[in-house]
Amino acid sequence: MRSWLSYTAARVGLFLAAFGVVYLFGARSWMALILAWVISGLASYVLLSPLRDRMSASVSAGIEARRGGLLGDRLSEGASREDHLQEDGTETSGADPEASAGPAAKDA
């Protein structure tokens, strides 16, 4: 959370600095906002790369912690659990065994 806050504060600071410079050079109104947005975006791409990488890593770790592991790991665990149930002879679909046997089992 702290990395997100520091990155956002740095972005806002760059925008305000760019707006100040553009305003001093004579741009006014919406033109100053657009120029400041473009300049701060380019500057943040270059200057804030380490902060952006740290923020990305922390957000990814937080999402991973909430999900409880990688998706591939969870899928392989589910597949092995399903294989184990099929080896034991139990039904995994939860369907009625007579319905899956076909019409001959109903007539008998």
PDB file of C-alpha atoms in Angstrom:
ATOM      1  CA  MET A   1       0.000   0.000   0.000  1.00  0.00           C
ATOM      2  CA  ARG A   2       2.824   2.357   0.826  1.00  0.00           C
ATOM      3  CA  SER A   3       4.468   1.873  -2.582  1.00  0.00           C
ATOM      4  CA  TRP A   4       1.206   2.755  -4.319  1.00  0.00           C
ATOM      5  CA  LEU A   5       0.925   5.909  -2.248  1.00  0.00           C
ATOM      6  CA  SER A   6       4.502   7.019  -2.920  1.00  0.00           C
ATOM      7  CA  TYR A   7       4.159   6.382  -6.677  1.00  0.00           C
ATOM      8  CA  THR A   8       0.888   8.324  -6.828  1.00  0.00           C
ATOM      9  CA  ALA A   9       2.368  11.219  -4.844  1.00  0.00           C
ATOM     10  CA  ALA A  10       5.360  11.311  -7.204  1.00  0.00           C
ATOM     11  CA  ARG A  11       3.058  11.345 -10.249  1.00  0.00           C
ATOM     12  CA  VAL A  12       0.992  14.192  -8.815  1.00  0.00           C
ATOM     13  CA  GLY A  13       4.177  16.091  -7.948  1.00  0.00           C
ATOM     14  CA  LEU A  14       5.515  15.683 -11.486  1.00  0.00           C
ATOM     15  CA  PHE A  15       2.217  16.893 -12.918  1.00  0.00           C
ATOM     16  CA  LEU A  16       2.187  19.979 -10.688  1.00  0.00           C
ATOM     17  CA  ALA A  17       5.804  20.763 -11.550  1.00  0.00           C
ATOM     18  CA  ALA A  18       5.115  20.373 -15.274  1.00  0.00           C
ATOM     19  CA  PHE A  19       2.004  22.516 -14.962  1.00  0.00           C
ATOM     20  CA  GLY A  20       4.016  25.223 -13.219  1.00  0.00           C
ATOM     21  CA  VAL A  21       6.662  25.239 -15.934  1.00  0.00           C
ATOM     22  CA  VAL A  22       4.107  25.263 -18.742  1.00  0.00           C
ATOM     23  CA  TYR A  23       2.169  28.044 -17.028  1.00  0.00           C
ATOM     24  CA  LEU A  24       5.311  30.140 -16.678  1.00  0.00           C
ATOM     25  CA  PHE A  25       5.974  29.744 -20.402  1.00  0.00           C
ATOM     26  CA  GLY A  26       2.576  31.237 -21.169  1.00  0.00           C
ATOM     27  CA  ALA A  27       0.218  28.306 -21.730  1.00  0.00           C
ATOM     28  CA  ARG A  28      -3.167  28.909 -20.146  1.00  0.00           C
ATOM     29  CA  SER A  29      -6.443  27.066 -19.531  1.00  0.00           C
ATOM     30  CA  TRP A  30      -6.973  23.601 -20.998  1.00  0.00           C
ATOM     31  CA  MET A  31      -3.837  23.834 -23.153  1.00  0.00           C
ATOM     32  CA  ALA A  32      -1.706  24.088 -20.003  1.00  0.00           C
ATOM     33  CA  LEU A  33      -3.442  21.030 -18.534  1.00  0.00           C
ATOM     34  CA  ILE A  34      -2.918  18.952 -21.675  1.00  0.00           C
ATOM     35  CA  LEU A  35       0.729  19.934 -22.049  1.00  0.00           C
ATOM     36  CA  ALA A  36       1.402  19.292 -18.353  1.00  0.00           C
ATOM     37  CA  TRP A  37      -0.287  15.888 -18.606  1.00  0.00           C
ATOM     38  CA  VAL A  38       1.833  14.869 -21.615  1.00  0.00           C
ATOM     39  CA  ILE A  39       5.101  16.203 -20.160  1.00  0.00           C
ATOM     40  CA  SER A  40       4.520  14.620 -16.747  1.00  0.00           C
ATOM     41  CA  GLY A  41       3.587  11.310 -18.390  1.00  0.00           C
ATOM     42  CA  LEU A  42       6.819  11.212 -20.369  1.00  0.00           C
ATOM     43  CA  ALA A  43       8.878  12.302 -17.375  1.00  0.00           C
ATOM     44  CA  SER A  44       7.274   9.715 -15.100  1.00  0.00           C
ATOM     45  CA  TYR A  45       7.981   6.962 -17.623  1.00  0.00           C
ATOM     46  CA  VAL A  46      11.682   7.757 -17.367  1.00  0.00           C
ATOM     47  CA  LEU A  47      12.075   9.040 -13.812  1.00  0.00           C
ATOM     48  CA  LEU A  48       9.635   6.866 -11.880  1.00  0.00           C
ATOM     49  CA  SER A  49      10.492   3.468 -13.322  1.00  0.00           C
ATOM     50  CA  PRO A  50      11.965   2.090 -10.050  1.00  0.00           C
ATOM     51  CA  LEU A  51       8.930   3.263  -8.073  1.00  0.00           C
ATOM     52  CA  ARG A  52       6.595   1.765 -10.661  1.00  0.00           C
ATOM     53  CA  ASP A  53       8.420  -1.579 -10.515  1.00  0.00           C
ATOM     54  CA  ARG A  54       8.218  -1.645  -6.704  1.00  0.00           C
ATOM     55  CA  MET A  55       4.529  -0.764  -6.794  1.00  0.00           C
ATOM     56  CA  SER A  56       3.835  -3.462  -9.370  1.00  0.00           C
ATOM     57  CA  ALA A  57       5.646  -6.095  -7.305  1.00  0.00           C
ATOM     58  CA  SER A  58       3.776  -5.144  -4.144  1.00  0.00           C
ATOM     59  CA  VAL A  59       0.375  -5.157  -5.890  1.00  0.00           C
ATOM     60  CA  SER A  60       1.139  -8.546  -7.462  1.00  0.00           C
ATOM     61  CA  ALA A  61       2.199  -9.981  -4.114  1.00  0.00           C
ATOM     62  CA  GLY A  62      -0.970  -8.676  -2.478  1.00  0.00           C
ATOM     63  CA  ILE A  63      -3.199 -10.183  -5.144  1.00  0.00           C
ATOM     64  CA  GLU A  64      -1.304 -13.462  -4.945  1.00  0.00           C
ATOM     65  CA  ALA A  65      -1.676 -13.575  -1.164  1.00  0.00           C
ATOM     66  CA  ARG A  66      -5.427 -12.977  -1.407  1.00  0.00           C
ATOM     67  CA  ARG A  67      -5.927 -15.650  -4.062  1.00  0.00           C
ATOM     68  CA  GLY A  68      -3.965 -18.261  -2.169  1.00  0.00           C
ATOM     69  CA  GLY A  69      -1.395 -19.261  -4.753  1.00  0.00           C
ATOM     70  CA  LEU A  70      -0.821 -19.245  -8.457  1.00  0.00           C
ATOM     71  CA  LEU A  71      -3.708 -20.173 -10.702  1.00  0.00           C
ATOM     72  CA  GLY A  72      -1.669 -22.946 -12.317  1.00  0.00           C
ATOM     73  CA  ASP A  73      -0.910 -24.458  -8.911  1.00  0.00           C
ATOM     74  CA  ARG A  74      -4.586 -24.412  -7.950  1.00  0.00           C
ATOM     75  CA  LEU A  75      -5.579 -25.998 -11.253  1.00  0.00           C
ATOM     76  CA  SER A  76      -3.044 -28.800 -10.908  1.00  0.00           C
ATOM     77  CA  GLU A  77      -4.161 -29.433  -7.307  1.00  0.00           C
ATOM     78  CA  GLY A  78      -7.771 -29.649  -8.458  1.00  0.00           C
ATOM     79  CA  ALA A  79      -6.842 -31.996 -11.303  1.00  0.00           C
ATOM     80  CA  SER A  80      -4.885 -34.312  -9.003  1.00  0.00           C
ATOM     81  CA  ARG A  81      -7.766 -34.321  -6.512  1.00  0.00           C
ATOM     82  CA  GLU A  82     -10.163 -35.220  -9.330  1.00  0.00           C
ATOM     83  CA  ASP A  83      -7.820 -37.995 -10.542  1.00  0.00           C
ATOM     84  CA  HIS A  84      -7.663 -39.391  -7.027  1.00  0.00           C
ATOM     85  CA  LEU A  85     -11.465 -39.438  -6.773  1.00  0.00           C
ATOM     86  CA  GLN A  86     -11.770 -41.185 -10.132  1.00  0.00           C
ATOM     87  CA  GLU A  87      -9.239 -43.829  -9.075  1.00  0.00           C
ATOM     88  CA  ASP A  88     -11.317 -44.513  -5.971  1.00  0.00           C
ATOM     89  CA  GLY A  89     -14.384 -45.053  -8.173  1.00  0.00           C
ATOM     90  CA  THR A  90     -16.451 -42.190  -6.825  1.00  0.00           C
ATOM     91  CA  GLU A  91     -18.447 -39.865  -9.051  1.00  0.00           C
ATOM     92  CA  THR A  92     -17.028 -36.362  -9.433  1.00  0.00           C
ATOM     93  CA  SER A  93     -19.838 -34.810 -11.441  1.00  0.00           C
ATOM     94  CA  GLY A  94     -22.515 -35.227  -8.784  1.00  0.00           C
ATOM     95  CA  ALA A  95     -24.913 -36.601 -11.410  1.00  0.00           C
ATOM     96  CA  ASP A  96     -27.384 -39.391 -10.769  1.00  0.00           C
ATOM     97  CA  PRO A  97     -25.641 -42.769 -11.408  1.00  0.00           C
ATOM     98  CA  GLU A  98     -28.778 -44.191 -13.035  1.00  0.00           C
ATOM     99  CA  ALA A  99     -28.978 -41.255 -15.452  1.00  0.00           C
ATOM    100  CA  SER A 100     -25.416 -41.826 -16.590  1.00  0.00           C
ATOM    101  CA  ALA A 101     -25.987 -45.584 -17.058  1.00  0.00           C
ATOM    102  CA  GLY A 102     -28.418 -44.988 -19.912  1.00  0.00           C
ATOM    103  CA  PRO A 103     -31.958 -46.204 -20.679  1.00  0.00           C
ATOM    104  CA  ALA A 104     -31.167 -49.910 -20.198  1.00  0.00           C
ATOM    105  CA  ALA A 105     -30.539 -49.421 -16.467  1.00  0.00           C
ATOM    106  CA  LYS A 106     -33.941 -47.704 -16.026  1.00  0.00           C
ATOM    107  CA  ASP A 107     -35.846 -50.587 -17.692  1.00  0.00           C
ATOM    108  CA  ALA A 108     -34.252 -53.317 -15.552  1.00  0.00           C
TER     109      ALA A 108
END
